[in-house]
Coordinates of C-alpha atoms in Angstrom, one line a residue:
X1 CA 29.8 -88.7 -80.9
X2 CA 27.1 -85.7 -80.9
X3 CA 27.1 -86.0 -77.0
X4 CA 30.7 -86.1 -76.9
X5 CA 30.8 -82.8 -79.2
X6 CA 27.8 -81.1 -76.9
X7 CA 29.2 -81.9 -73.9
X8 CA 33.0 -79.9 -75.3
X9 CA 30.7 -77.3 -76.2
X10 CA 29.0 -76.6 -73.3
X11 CA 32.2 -77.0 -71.4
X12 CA 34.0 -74.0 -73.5
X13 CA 31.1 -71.8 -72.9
X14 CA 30.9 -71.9 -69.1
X15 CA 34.4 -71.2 -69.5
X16 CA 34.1 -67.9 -71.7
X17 CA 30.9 -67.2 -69.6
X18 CA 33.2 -67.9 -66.6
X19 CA 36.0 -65.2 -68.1
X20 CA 33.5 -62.6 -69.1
X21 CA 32.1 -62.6 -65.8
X22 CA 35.6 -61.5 -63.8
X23 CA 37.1 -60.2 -66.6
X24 CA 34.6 -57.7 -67.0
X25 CA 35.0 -55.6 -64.0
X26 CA 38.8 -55.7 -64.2
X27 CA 38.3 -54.4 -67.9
X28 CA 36.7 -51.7 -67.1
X29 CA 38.8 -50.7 -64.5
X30 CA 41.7 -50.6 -66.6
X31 CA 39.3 -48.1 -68.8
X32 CA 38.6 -45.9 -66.1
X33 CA 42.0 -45.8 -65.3
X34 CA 43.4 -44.7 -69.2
X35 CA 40.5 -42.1 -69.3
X36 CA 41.4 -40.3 -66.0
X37 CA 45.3 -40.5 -66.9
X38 CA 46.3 -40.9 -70.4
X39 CA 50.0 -41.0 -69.0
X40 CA 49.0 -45.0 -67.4
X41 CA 47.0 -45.8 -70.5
X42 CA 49.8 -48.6 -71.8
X43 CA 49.6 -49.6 -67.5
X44 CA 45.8 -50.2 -68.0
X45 CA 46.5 -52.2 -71.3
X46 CA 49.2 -54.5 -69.2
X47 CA 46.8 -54.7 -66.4
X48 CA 43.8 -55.9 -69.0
X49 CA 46.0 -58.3 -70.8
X50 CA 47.0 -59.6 -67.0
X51 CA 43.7 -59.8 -66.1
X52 CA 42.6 -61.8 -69.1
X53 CA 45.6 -64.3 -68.1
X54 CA 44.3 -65.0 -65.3
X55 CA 40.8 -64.6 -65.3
X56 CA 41.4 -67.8 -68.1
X57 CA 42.7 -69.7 -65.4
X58 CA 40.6 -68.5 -62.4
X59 CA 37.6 -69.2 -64.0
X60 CA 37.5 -72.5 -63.3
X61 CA 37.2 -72.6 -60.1
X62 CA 34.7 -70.2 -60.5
X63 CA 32.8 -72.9 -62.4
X64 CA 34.0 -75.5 -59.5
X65 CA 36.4 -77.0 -60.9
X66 CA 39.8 -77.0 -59.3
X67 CA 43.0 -77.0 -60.8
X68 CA 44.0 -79.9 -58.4
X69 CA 42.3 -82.4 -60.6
X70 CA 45.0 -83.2 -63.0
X71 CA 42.9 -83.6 -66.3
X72 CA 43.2 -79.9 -66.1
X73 CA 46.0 -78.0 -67.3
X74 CA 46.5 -74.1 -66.3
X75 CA 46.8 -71.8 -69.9
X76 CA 49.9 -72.0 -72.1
X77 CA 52.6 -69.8 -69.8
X78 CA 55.9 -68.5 -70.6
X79 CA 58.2 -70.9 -68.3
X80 CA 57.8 -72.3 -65.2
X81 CA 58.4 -69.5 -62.8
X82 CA 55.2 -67.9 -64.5
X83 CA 53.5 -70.8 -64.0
X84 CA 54.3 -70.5 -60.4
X85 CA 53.2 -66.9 -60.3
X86 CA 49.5 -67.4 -61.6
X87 CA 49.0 -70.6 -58.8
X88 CA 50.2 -67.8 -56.4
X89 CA 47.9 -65.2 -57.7
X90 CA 44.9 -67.1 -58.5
X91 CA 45.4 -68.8 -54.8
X92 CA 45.5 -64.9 -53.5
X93 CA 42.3 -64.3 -55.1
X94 CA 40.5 -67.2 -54.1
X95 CA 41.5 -66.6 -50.6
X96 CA 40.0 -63.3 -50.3
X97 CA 36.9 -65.1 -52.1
X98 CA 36.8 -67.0 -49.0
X99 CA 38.0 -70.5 -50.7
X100 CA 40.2 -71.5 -48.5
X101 CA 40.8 -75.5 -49.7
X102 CA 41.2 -74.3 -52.8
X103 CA 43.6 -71.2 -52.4
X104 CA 45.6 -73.6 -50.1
X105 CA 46.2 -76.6 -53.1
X106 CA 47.1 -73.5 -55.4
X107 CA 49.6 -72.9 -53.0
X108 CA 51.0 -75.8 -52.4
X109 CA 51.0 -76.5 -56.4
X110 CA 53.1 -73.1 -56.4
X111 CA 55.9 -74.8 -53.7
X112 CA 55.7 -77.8 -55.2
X113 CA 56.6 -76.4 -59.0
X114 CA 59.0 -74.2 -57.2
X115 CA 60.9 -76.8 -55.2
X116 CA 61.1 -79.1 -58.5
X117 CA 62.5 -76.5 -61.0
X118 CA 64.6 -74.9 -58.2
X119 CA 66.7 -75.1 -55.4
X120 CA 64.4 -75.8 -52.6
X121 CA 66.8 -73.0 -50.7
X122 CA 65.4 -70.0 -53.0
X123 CA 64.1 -67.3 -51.3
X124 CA 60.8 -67.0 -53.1
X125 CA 59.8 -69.9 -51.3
X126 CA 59.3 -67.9 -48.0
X127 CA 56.8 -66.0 -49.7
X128 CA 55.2 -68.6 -51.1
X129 CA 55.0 -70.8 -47.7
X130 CA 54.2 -67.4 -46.2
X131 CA 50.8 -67.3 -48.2
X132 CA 50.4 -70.8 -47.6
X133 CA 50.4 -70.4 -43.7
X134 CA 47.9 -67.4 -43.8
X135 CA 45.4 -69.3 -45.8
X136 CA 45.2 -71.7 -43.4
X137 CA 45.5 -69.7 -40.7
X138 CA 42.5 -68.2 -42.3
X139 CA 40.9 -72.0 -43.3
X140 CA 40.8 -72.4 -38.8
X141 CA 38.7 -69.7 -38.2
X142 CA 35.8 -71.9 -40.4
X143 CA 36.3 -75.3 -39.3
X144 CA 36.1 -76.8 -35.2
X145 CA 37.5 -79.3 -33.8
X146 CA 40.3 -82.0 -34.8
X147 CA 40.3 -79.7 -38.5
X148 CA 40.6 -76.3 -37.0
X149 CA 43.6 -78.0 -35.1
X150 CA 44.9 -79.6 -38.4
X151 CA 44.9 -76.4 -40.2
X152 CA 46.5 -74.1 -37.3
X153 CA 49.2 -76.7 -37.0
X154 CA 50.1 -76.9 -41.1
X155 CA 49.7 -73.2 -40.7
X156 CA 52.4 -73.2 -38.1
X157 CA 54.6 -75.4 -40.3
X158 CA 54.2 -73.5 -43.4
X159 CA 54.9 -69.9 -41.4
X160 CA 58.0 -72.0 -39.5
X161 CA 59.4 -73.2 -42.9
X162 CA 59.2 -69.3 -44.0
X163 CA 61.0 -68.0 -41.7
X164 CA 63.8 -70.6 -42.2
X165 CA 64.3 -70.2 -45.5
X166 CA 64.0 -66.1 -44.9
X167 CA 66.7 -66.0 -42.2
X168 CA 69.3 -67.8 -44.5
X169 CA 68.7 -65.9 -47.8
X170 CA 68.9 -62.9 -45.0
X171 CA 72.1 -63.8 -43.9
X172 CA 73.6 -64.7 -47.5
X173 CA 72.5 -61.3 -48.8
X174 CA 74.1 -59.6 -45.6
X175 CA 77.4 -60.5 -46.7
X176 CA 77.5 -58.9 -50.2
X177 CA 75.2 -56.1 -49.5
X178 CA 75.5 -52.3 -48.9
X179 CA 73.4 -51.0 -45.5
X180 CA 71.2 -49.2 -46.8
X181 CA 70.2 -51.6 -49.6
X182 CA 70.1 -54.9 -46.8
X183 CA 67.9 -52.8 -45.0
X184 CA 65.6 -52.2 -47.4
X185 CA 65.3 -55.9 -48.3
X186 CA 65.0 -56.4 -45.1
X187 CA 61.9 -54.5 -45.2
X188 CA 60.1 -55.8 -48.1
X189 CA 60.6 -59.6 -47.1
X190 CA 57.7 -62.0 -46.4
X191 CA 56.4 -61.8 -42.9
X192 CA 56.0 -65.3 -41.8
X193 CA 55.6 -63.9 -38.0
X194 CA 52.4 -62.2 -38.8
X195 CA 51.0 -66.0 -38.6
X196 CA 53.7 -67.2 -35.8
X197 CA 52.4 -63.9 -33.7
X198 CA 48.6 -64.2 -34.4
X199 CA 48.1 -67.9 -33.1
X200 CA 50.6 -67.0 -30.1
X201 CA 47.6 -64.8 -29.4
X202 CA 44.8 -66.3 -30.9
X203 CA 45.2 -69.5 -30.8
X204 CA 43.6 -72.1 -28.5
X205 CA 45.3 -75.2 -29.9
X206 CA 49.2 -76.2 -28.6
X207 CA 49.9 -72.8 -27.1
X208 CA 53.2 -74.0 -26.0
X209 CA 54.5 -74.7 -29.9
X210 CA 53.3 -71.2 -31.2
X211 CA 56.0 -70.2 -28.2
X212 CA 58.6 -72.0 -29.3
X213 CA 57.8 -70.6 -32.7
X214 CA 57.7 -67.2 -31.9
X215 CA 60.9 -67.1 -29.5
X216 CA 62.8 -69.0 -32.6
X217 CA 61.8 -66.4 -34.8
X218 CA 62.9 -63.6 -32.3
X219 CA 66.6 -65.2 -31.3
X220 CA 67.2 -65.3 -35.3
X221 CA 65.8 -61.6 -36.0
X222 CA 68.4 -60.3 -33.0
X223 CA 71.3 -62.6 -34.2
X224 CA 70.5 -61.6 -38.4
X225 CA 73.3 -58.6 -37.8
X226 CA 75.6 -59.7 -35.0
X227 CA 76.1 -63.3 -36.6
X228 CA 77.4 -61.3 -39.8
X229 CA 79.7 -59.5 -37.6
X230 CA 81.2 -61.8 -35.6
X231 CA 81.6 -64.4 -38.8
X232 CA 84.0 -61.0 -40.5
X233 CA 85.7 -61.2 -37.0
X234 CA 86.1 -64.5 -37.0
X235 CA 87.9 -65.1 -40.7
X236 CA 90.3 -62.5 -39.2
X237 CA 91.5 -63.6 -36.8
X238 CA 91.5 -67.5 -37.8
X239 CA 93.3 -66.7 -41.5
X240 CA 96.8 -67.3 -40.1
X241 CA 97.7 -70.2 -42.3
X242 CA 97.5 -70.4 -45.7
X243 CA 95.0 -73.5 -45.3
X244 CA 92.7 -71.7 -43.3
X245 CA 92.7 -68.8 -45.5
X246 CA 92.0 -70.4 -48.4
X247 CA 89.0 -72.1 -46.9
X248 CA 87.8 -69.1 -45.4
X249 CA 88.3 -67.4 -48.8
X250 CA 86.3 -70.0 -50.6
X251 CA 83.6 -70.1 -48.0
X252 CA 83.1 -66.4 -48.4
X253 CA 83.2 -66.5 -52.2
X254 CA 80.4 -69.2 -52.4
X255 CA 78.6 -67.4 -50.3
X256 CA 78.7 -63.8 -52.6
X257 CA 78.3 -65.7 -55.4
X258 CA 74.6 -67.3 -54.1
X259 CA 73.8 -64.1 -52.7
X260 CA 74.4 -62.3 -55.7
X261 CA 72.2 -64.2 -57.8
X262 CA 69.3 -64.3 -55.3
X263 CA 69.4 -60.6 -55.0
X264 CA 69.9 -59.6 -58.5
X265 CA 69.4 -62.3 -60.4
X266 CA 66.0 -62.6 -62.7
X267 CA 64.2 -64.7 -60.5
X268 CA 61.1 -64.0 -62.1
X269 CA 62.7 -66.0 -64.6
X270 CA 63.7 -70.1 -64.5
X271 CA 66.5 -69.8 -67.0
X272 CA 69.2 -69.2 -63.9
X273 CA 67.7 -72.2 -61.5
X274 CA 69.8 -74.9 -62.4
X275 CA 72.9 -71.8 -61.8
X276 CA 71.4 -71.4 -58.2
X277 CA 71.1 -75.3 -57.5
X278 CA 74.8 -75.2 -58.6
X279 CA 76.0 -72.2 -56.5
X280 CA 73.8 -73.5 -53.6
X281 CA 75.5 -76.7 -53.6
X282 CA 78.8 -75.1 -54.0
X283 CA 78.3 -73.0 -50.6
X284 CA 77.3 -75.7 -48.7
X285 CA 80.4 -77.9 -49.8
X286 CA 82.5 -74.9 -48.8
X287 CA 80.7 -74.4 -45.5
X288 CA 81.4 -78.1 -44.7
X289 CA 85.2 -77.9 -45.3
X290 CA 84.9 -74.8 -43.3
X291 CA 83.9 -76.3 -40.6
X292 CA 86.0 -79.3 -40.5
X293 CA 89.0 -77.0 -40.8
X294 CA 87.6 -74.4 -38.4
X295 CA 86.9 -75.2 -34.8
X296 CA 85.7 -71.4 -34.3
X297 CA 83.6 -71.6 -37.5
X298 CA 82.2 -75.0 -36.4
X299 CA 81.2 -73.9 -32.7
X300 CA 79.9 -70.5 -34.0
X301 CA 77.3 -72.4 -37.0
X302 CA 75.9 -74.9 -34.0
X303 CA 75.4 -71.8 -31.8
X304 CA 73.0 -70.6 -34.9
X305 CA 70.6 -73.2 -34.2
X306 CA 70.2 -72.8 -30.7
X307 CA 66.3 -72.6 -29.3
X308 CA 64.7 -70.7 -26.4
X309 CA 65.7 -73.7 -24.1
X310 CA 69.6 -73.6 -24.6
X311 CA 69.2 -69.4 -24.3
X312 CA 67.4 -70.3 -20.9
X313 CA 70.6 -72.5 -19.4
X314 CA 72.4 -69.3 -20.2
X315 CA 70.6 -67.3 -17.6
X316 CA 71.7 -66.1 -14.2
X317 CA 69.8 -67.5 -11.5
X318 CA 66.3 -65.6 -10.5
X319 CA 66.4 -64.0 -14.0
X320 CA 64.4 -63.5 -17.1
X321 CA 64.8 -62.4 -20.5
X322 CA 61.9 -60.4 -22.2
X323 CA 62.2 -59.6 -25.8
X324 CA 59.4 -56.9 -27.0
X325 CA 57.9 -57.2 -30.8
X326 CA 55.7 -55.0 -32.9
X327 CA 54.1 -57.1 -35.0
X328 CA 51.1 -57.6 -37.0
X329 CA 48.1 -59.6 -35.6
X330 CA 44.5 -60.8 -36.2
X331 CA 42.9 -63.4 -35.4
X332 CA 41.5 -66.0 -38.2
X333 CA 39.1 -65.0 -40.9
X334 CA 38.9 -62.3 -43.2
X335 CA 39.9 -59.7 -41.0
X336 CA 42.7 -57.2 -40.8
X337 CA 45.8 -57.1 -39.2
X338 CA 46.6 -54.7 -36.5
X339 CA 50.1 -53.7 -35.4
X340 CA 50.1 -55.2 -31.7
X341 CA 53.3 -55.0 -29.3
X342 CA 53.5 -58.5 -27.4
X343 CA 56.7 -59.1 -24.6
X344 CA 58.0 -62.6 -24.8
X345 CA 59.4 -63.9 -21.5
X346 CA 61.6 -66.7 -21.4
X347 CA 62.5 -67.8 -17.9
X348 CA 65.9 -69.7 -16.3
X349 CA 64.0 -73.0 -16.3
X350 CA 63.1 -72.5 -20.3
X351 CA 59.6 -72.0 -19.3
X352 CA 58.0 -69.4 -22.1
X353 CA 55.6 -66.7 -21.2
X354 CA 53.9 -63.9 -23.2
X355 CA 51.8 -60.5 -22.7
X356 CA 49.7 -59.0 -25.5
X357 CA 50.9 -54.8 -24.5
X358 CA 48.1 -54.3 -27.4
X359 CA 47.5 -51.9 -29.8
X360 CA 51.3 -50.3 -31.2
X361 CA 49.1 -47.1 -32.0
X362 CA 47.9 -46.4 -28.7
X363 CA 51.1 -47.4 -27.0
X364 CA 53.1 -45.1 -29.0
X365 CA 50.7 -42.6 -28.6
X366 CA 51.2 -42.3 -24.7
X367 CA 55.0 -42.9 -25.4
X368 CA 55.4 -39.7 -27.6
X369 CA 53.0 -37.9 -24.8
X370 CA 55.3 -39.4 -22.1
X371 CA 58.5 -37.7 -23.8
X372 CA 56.5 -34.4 -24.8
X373 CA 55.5 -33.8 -20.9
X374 CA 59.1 -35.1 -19.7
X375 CA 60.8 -32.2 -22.1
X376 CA 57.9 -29.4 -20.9
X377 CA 59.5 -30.7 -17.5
X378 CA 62.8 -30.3 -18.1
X379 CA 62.3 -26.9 -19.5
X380 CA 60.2 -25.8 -16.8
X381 CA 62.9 -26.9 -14.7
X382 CA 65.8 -24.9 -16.2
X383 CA 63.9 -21.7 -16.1
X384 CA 63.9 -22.1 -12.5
X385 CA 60.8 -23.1 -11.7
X386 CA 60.5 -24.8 -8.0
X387 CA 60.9 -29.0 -8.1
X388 CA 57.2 -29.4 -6.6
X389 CA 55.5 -27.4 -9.6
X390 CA 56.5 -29.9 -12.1
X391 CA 53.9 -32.7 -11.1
X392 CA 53.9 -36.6 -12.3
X393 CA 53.1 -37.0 -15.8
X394 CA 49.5 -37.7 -16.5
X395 CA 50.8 -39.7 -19.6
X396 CA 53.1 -41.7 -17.9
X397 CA 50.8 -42.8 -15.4
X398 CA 48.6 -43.8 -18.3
X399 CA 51.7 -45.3 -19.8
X400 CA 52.4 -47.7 -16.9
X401 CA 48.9 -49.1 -16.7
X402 CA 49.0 -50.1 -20.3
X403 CA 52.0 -52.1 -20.4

């Protein structure tokens, strides 16, 4: 019975030892940050208290212990969505610690939590497969062999699965949506292409998938607008009949509805998951009588799944399509990512080729001094200055040579 009590002992103090330790530094860095500006002093508290949350459940692993033995429980949360928000955290931190196996089973305990109280549709889960694929992406660059190809390939599928779930929450939130206000969630979304883009350049394992990866990602970035636009085109012309109206109606309804909640709904919270499940299930009925009502509509949702093969058949003969991204890069480890612009080609015979152009600083560097020396030309030019005292751009030259 005394062992028993000795050994709970010494288990609670490694764990306050364990919290003192991090917690420390973060404590004192929400005090420097109250003394230099009173006005954040109630920030620094929140960022304490948070940092006390977590360090409690960080610490174990700290200790070694990982939360994916399941004698241990993480500290008393709010509801489940927090729960789901310290795996994700924690997993961030012990990533940039350099734990890879662990940060990855935090993450995967952060989709799993997520798909069981939610829709498995929700549009946190991007992020969260998002973090998943960069850990491993990261995980590859420490292992060789048959486990460096094991984690590049579940870092594939996890930064795949991202970018699924991002283009349909994308193309829901299009539809209800102001501009200005999709553009800007367009610009705070995950970046699941980060990790697509990386091993397309990086990686030395199934070169051929990352393609087919990358060119998927691409066809649904270019089709996120036009797809919008030609579905409000469609319902147009096609509600002729009261039928086909109503369907369309209801289809377009289901789909503000979901929208709606994934955009402004608490999603922080869990309280309105079993609402989305509903309204989720609720589109898709409606898309599916859609669909058997609508030839248009039916033709129009198989051409959304289309890969970089059917595009190819589309092709004139002795032609090519090129497709040019900026997009962050780096290859694994604890390195940084650099804006890179990359050309995909995709060929008549469905082939797929790439080019890394390089660095998007430099290019756009010589692109800007390109433009400056071509309007010094021009103006040169119109003052009447002779043809053969305007000479070849220096920059241009340079331009060409780099892409």
């Amino acid at each position: 019975m005394k062992m028993k009590k000795g050994k709970k002992r010494r288990k609670k103090l490694l764990l306050w030892g364990g919290i003192f330790v991090v917690a420390a530094p973060l404590a004192m860095a929400a005090a420097f940050v109250a003394a230099v500006s009173p006005v954040a002093a109630s920030g620094s508290a929140i960022i304490l208290f948070n940092s006390l949350a977590l360090t409690a459940t960080a610490s174990p692993f700290i200790l070694g212990k990982s939360l994916a033995d399941p004698s241990y429980k993480l500290a008393p949360v709010l509801d489940p969505a927090r729960e789901v928000g310290y795996y994700q955290v924690v997993g961030a931190v012990l990533q940039d610690s350099g734990y890879y196996s662990e940060a990855a089973a935090l993450h995967r305990g952060a989709i799993k939590g997520m798909e069981k109280g939610a829709a498995k549709g929700h549009p946190r889960l991007s992020g969260l497969y998002a973090d998943l694929a960069e850990v491993l992406w990261d995980s590859s660059g420490r292992s060789e062999g048959e486990i460096a190809i094991a984690d590049q390939m579940r870092a594939l599928e996890a930064a795949e699965q991202s970018a699924e779930i991002l283009d349909i929450f994308l193309h829901e939130a299009l539809s209800v949506l102001p501009e200005q206000q999709a553009l800007n969630l367009i610009s705070s979304r995950p970046q699941p292409e980060s990790v697509l883009f990386s091993g397309l350049l990086y990686s030395s394992y199934q070169r051929d998938l990352w393609a087919q990866a990358t060119w998927k990602w691409a066809l649904r970035k270019r089709s996120l607008v036009l797809d919008e636009l030609a579905l409000r085109h469609q319902q147009a012309l096609e509600s002729t009949s009261p039928e086909s109206a109503q369907a369309w109606q209801e289809f377009v309804d289901t789909r503000r509805h979901l929208a709606a909640l994934w955009v402004r709904g608490p999603q922080a919270g869990y309280t309105h998951w079993p609402e989305l499940d509903e309204a989720i299930k609720a589109r898709e009925e409606a898309e599916e009588a859609l669909a058997a009502s609508s030839r248009g509509f039916k033709v129009t949702r198989e051409h959304r799944e289309l890969g970089p093969s059917a595009v190819a058949g589309t092709l004139p003969a002795r032609s090519a399509l090129v497709e040019y991204v900026k997009v962050p890069v780096r290859p694994p480890g604890p390195t940084e990512y650099t804006d890179h612009y990359v050309a995909l080609i995709l060929d008549r015979s469905g082939t797929t080729h790439h080019a890394d152009l390089g660095r998007a600083d430099e290019i756009d560097e010589l692109v800007q001094a390109w433009l400056q020396q071509l309007r010094d030309s021009y103006g040169a030019l119109s003052s009447g200055a002779p043809s053969e005292s305007v000479g070849e751009a220096e920059s241009g030259r340079e331009l060409r040579a780099k892409v």
